[in-house]
Tab-separated table of C-alpha atoms in Angstrom:
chain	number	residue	atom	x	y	z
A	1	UNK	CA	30.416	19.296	-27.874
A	2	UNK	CA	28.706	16.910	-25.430
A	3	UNK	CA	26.633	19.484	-22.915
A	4	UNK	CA	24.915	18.487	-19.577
A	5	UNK	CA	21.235	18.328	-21.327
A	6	UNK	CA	23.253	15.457	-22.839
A	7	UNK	CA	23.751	13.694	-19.817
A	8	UNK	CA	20.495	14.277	-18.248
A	9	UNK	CA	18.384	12.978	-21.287
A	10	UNK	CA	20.539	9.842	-21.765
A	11	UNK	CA	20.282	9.000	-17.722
A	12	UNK	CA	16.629	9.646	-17.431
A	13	UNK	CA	15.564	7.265	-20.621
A	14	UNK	CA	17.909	4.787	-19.190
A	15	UNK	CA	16.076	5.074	-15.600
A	16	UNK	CA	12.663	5.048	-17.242
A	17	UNK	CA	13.357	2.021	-19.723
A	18	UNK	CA	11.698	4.307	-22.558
A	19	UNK	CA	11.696	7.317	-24.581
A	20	UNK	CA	7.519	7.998	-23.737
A	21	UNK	CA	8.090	8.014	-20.131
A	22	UNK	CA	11.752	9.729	-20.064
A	23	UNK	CA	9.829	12.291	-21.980
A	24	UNK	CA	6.911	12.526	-19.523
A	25	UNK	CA	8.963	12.605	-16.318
A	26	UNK	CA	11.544	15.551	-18.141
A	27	UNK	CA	8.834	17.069	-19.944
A	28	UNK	CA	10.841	17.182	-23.133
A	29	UNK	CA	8.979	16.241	-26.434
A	30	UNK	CA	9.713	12.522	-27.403
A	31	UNK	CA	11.294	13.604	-31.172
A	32	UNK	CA	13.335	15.958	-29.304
A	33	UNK	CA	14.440	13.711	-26.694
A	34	UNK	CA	15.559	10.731	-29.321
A	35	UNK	CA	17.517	13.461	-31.232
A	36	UNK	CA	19.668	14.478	-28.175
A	37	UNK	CA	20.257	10.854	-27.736
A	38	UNK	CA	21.014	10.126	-31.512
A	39	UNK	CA	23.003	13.764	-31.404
A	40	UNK	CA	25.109	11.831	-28.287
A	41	UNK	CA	25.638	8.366	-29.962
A	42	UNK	CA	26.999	10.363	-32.994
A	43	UNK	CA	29.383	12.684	-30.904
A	44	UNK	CA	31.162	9.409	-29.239
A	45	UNK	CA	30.866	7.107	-32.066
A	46	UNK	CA	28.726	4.112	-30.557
A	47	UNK	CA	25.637	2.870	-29.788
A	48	UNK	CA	24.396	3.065	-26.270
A	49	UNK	CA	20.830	1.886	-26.243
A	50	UNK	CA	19.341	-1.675	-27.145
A	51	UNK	CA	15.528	-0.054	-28.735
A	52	UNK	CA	13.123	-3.368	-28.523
A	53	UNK	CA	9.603	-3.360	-28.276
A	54	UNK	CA	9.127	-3.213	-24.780
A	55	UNK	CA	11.473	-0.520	-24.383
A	56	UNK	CA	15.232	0.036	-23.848
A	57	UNK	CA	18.664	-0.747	-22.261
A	58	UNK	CA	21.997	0.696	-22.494
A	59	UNK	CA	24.525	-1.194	-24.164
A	60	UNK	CA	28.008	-1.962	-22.645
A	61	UNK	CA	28.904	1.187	-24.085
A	62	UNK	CA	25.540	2.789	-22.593
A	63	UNK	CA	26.225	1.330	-19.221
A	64	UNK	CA	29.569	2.943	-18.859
A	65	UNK	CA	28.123	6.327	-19.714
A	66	UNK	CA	25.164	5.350	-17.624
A	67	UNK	CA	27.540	4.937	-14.335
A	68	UNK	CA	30.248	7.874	-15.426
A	69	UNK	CA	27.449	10.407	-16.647
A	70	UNK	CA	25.146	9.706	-13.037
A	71	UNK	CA	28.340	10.415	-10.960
A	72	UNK	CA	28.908	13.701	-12.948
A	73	UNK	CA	24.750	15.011	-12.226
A	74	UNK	CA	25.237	14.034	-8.689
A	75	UNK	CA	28.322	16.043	-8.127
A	76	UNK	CA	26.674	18.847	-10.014
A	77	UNK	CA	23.617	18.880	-8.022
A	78	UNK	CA	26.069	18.865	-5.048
A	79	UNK	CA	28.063	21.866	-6.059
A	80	UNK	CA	25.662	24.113	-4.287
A	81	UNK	CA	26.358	22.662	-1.276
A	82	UNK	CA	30.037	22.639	-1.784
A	83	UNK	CA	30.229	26.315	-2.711
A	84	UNK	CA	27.961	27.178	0.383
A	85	UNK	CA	30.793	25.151	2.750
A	86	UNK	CA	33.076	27.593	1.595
A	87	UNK	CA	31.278	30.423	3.756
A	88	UNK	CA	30.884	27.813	6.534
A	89	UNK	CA	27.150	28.056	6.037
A	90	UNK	CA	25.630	24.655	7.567
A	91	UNK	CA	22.948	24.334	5.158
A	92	UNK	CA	22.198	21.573	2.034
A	93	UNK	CA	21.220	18.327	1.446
A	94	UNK	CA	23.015	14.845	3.130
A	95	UNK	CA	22.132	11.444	1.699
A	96	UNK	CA	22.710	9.621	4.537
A	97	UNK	CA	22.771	5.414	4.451
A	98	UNK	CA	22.554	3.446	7.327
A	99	UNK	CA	22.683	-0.384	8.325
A	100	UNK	CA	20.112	-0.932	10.872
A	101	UNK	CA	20.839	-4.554	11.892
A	102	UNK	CA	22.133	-3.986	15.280
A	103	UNK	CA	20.178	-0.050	15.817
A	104	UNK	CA	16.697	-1.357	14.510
A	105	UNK	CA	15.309	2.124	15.765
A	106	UNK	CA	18.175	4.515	14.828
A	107	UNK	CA	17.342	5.529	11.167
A	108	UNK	CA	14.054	7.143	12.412
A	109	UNK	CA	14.978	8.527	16.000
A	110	UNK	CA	18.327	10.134	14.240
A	111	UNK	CA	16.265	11.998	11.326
A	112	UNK	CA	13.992	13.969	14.448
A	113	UNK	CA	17.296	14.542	16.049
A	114	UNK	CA	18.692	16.151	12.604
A	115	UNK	CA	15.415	17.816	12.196
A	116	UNK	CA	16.277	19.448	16.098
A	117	UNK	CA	19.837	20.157	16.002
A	118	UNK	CA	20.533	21.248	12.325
A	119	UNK	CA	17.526	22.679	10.718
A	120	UNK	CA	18.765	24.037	7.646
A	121	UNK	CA	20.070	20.824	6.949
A	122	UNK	CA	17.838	18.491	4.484
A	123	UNK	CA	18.692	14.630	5.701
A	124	UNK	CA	17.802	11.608	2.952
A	125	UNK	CA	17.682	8.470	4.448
A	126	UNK	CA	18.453	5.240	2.794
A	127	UNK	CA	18.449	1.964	5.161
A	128	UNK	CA	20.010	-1.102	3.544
A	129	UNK	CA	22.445	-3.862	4.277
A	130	UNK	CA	26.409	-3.163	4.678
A	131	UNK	CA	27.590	-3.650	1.470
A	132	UNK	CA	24.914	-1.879	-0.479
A	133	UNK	CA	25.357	1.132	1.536
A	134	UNK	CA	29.447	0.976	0.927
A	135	UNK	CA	29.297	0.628	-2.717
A	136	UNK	CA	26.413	3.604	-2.918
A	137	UNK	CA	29.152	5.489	-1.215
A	138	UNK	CA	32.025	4.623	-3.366
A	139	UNK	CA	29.585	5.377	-5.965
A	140	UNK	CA	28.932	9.105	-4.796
A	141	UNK	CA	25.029	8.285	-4.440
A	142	UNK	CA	25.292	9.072	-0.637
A	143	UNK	CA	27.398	10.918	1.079
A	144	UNK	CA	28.208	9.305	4.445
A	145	UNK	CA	27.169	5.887	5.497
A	146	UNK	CA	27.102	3.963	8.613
A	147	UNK	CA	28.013	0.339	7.983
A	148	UNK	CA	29.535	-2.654	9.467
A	149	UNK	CA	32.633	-4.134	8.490
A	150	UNK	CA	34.723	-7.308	8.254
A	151	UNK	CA	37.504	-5.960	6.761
A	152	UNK	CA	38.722	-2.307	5.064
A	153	UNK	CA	38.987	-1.238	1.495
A	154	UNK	CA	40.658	1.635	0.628
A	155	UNK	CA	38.144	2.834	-1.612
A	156	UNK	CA	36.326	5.123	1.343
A	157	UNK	CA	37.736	7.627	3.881
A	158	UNK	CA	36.448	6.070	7.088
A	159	UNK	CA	36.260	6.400	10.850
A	160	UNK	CA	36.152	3.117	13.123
A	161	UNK	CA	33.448	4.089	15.701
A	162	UNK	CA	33.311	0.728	17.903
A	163	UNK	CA	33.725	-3.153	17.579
A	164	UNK	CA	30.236	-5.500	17.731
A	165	UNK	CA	30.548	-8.853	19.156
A	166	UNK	CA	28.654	-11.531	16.879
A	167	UNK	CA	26.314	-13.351	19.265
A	168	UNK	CA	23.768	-16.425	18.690
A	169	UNK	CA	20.427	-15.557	18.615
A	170	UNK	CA	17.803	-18.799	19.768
A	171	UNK	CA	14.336	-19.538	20.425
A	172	UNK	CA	13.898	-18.931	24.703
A	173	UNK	CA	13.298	-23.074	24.652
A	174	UNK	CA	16.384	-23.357	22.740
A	175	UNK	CA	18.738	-20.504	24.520
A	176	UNK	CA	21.184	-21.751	27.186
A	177	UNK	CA	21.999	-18.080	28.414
A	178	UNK	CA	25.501	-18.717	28.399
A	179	UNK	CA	28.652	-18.347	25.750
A	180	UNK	CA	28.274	-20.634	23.437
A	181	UNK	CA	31.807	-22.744	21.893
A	182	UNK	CA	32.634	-22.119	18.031
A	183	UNK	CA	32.428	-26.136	17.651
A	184	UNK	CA	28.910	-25.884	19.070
A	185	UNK	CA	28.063	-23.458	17.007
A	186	UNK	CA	28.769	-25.439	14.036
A	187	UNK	CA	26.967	-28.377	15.306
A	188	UNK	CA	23.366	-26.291	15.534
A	189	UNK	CA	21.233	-25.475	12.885
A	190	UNK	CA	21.517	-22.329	11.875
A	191	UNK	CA	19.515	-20.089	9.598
A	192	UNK	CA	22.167	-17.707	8.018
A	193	UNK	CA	22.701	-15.291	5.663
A	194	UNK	CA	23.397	-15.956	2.237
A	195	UNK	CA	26.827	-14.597	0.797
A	196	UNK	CA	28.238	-12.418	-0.042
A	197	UNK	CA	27.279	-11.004	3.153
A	198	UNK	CA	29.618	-9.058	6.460
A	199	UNK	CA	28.178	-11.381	8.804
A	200	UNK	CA	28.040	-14.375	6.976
A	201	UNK	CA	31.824	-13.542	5.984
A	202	UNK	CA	33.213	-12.971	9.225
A	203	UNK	CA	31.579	-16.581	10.327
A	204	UNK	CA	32.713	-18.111	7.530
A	205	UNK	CA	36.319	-16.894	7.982
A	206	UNK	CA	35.756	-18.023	11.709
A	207	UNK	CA	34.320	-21.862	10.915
A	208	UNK	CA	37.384	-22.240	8.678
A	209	UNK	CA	40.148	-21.259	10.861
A	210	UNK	CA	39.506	-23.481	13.350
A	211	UNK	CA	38.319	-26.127	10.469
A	212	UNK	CA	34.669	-26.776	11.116
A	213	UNK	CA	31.802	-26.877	9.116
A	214	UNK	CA	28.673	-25.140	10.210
A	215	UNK	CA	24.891	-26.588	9.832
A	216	UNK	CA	23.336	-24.310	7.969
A	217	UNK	CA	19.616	-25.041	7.639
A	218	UNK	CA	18.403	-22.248	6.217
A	219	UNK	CA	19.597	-19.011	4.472
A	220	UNK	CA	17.638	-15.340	4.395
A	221	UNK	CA	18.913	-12.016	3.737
A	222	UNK	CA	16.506	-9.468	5.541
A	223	UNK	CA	17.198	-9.748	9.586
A	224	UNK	CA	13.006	-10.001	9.944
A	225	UNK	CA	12.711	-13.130	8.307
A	226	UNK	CA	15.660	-14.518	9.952
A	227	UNK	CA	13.914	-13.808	13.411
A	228	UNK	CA	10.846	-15.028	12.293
A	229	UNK	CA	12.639	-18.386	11.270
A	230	UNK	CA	13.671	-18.492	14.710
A	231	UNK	CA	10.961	-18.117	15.962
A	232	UNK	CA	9.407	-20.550	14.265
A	233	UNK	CA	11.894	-22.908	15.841
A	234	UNK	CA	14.041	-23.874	12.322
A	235	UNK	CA	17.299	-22.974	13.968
A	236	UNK	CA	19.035	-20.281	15.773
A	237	UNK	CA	21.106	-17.468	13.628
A	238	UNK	CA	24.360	-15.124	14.549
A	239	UNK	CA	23.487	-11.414	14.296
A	240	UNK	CA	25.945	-8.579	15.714
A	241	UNK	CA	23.476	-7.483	18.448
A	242	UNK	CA	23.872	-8.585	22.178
A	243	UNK	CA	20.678	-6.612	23.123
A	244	UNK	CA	17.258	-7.622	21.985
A	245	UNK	CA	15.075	-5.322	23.823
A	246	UNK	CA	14.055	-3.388	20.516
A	247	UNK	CA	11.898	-6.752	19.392
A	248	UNK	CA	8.622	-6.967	20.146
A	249	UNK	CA	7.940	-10.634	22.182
A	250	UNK	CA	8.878	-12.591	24.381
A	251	UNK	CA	9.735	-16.026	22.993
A	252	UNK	CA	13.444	-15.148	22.344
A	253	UNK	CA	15.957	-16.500	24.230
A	254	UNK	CA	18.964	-13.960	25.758
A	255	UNK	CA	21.823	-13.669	23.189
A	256	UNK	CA	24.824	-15.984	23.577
A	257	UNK	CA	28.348	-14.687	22.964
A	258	UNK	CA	30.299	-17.068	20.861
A	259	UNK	CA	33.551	-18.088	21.961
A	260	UNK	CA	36.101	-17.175	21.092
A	261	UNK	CA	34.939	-13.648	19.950
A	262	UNK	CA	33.888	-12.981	16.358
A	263	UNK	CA	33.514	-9.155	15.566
A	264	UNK	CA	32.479	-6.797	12.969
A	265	UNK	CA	33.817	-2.761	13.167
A	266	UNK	CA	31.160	-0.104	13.091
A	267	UNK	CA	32.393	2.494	10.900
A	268	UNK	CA	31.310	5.869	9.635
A	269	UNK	CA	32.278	6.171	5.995
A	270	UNK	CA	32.630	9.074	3.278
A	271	UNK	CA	34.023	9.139	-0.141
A	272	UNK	CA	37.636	9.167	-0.552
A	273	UNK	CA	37.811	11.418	-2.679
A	274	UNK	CA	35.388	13.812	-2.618
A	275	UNK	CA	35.365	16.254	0.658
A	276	UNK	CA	32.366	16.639	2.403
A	277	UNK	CA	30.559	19.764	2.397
A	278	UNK	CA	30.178	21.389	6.295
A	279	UNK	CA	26.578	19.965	6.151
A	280	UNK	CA	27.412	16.595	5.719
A	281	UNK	CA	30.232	16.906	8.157
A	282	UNK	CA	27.879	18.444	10.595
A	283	UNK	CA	25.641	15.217	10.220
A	284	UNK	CA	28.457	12.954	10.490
A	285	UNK	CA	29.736	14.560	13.851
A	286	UNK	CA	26.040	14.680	14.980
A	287	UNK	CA	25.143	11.121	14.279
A	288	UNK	CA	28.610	9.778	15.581
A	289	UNK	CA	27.268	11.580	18.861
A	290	UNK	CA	24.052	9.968	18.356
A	291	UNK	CA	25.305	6.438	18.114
A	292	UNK	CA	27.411	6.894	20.954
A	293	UNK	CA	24.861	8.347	23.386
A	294	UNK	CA	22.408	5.129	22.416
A	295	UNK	CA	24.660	2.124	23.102
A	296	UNK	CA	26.247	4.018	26.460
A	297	UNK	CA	22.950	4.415	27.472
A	298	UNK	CA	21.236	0.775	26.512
A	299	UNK	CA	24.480	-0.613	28.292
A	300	UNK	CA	25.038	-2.588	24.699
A	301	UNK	CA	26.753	-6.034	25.110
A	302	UNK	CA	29.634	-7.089	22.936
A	303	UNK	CA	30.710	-3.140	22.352
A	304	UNK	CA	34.661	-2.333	22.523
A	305	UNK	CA	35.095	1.105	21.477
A	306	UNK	CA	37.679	2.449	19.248
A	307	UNK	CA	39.653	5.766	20.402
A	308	UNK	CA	38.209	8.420	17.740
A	309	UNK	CA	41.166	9.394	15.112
A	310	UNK	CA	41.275	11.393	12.225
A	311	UNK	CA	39.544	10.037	9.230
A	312	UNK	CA	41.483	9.329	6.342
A	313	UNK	CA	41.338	6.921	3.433
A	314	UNK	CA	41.272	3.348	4.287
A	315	UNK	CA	42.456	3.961	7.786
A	316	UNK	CA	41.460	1.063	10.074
A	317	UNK	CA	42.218	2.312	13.263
């Protein structure tokens, strides 16, 4: 019968890429550790590593196990947690993921704020892009995430915490200061995104409707060499922040809203179905808070706020 040594052998050799340093990081004994693997291939009838001299891969076999068998150790090192909720202790672990394109500062500010207001409460931080942090979700490798959205999948149990206005983002000697047209837009260069990508989407879907082309010059993926770009003076580029106050500098121009409006959703998202334990519902209360407090406070432009409803899956509104 496959047992849970099973799972965590064949996971950490596929992490590692070899049996010598699955064995080193698990401290098992190499023979041992390819006999539990062998004992596993036997017990479901296939093969689920590739073996070649510079290591190994799963096989399409292995790779389903790979993704199934990870989901099953997270839930178990979760269970803890779970059980504790159940007494309504707030204590545990949260894997928190965050976008930080339009709250640059927020990842960092919010994990002394967590350390403050719930300190039995362990918060790991991941800070990616939109997409990466939804499908980690879906996947159960975090527990809540805070993403922007251009449209909703069903897939998550979600809560819509404000709309963000997409603005154009110049060089100062560039920058009019004033809403810019969507046939403008397209005639600039612009320094973009590549897809697939929630911005880049949402323009996309934009330029189309209204049957324009844009002029894109230049693509990047991480928002600080985008900037830099601009800087530089290769283009402008359309980011869903109106305030640019949290970059250092001066040679920026003042965000332009695009006409007509172009906007993404800020939503807090969970798995859909898994509960959260009272820990990560604690953090998820807190940091909706959090968010709130920043952009009332910063005066954020391009913000419409959605009325707070109950969170359930797929919900948009």
């Amino acid at each position: 019968m496959m047992q849970y040594r099973h799972l965590h052998y064949f996971v950490s050799v596929v992490d590692a890429g070899s049996f010598s340093r699955a064995a080193s990081t698990i401290h098992v004994a190499q023979p041992a550790l390819s006999q539990q693997i062998a004992q596993l291939e036997e017990q479901l009838g296939v093969s689920l590593l590739l073996r070649s001299a510079r290591g190994v891969r799963p096989t399409a076999a292995g790779e389903v196990l790979y993704r199934e068998a990870s989901s099953i150790l997270r839930r178990l090192q979760q269970l803890p947690g779970i059980v504790r909720s159940g007494t309504g202790q707030t204590k545990g672990i949260v894997r928190l993921g965050m976008s930080s394109t339009f709250l640059t500062t927020a990842p960092m500010a919010f994990m002394e704020r967590c350390k403050t207001s719930l300190p039995d409460v362990v918060l790991r931080m991941a800070v990616s892009d939109s997409p990466t942090v939804k499908r980690r979700v879906t996947e159960h490798e975090l527990d809540l995430g805070l993403v922007l959205e251009d449209e909703f999948v069903p897939t998550v149990a979600r809560t819509p915490l404000f709309k963000q206005r997409l603005f154009l983002i110049r060089h100062r000697a560039a920058s009019k200061g004033k809403p810019v047209q969507l046939v403008d837009l397209a005639s600039l260069p612009l320094i973009l995104p590549p897809s697939p990508n929630i911005t880049r989407t949402a323009l996309d879907r934009a330029f189309a409707a209204a049957m324009l082309s844009p002029n894109v010059v230049m693509e990047a993926d991480v928002v600080a060499n985008i900037i830099a770009a601009v800087r530089a003076g290769v283009g402008g580029s359309v980011l869903p922040k109106g305030d640019l106050s949290d970059m250092s500098g001066d040679d920026l121009g003042e965000p332009e809203a695009i006409e007509p409006p172009v906007y993404l959703t800020c939503s807090m998202i969970s798995s859909g179905n898994f509960p959260l334990t009272n820990a990560a519902e604690a953090v998820r209360d807190l940091l909706t808070g959090f968010v709130g407090t920043i952009l009332r406070q910063t005066q954020a432009p391009g913000i419409e706020w959605i009325a707070p409803a109950q969170t359930t899956p797929g919900t948009s509104r």
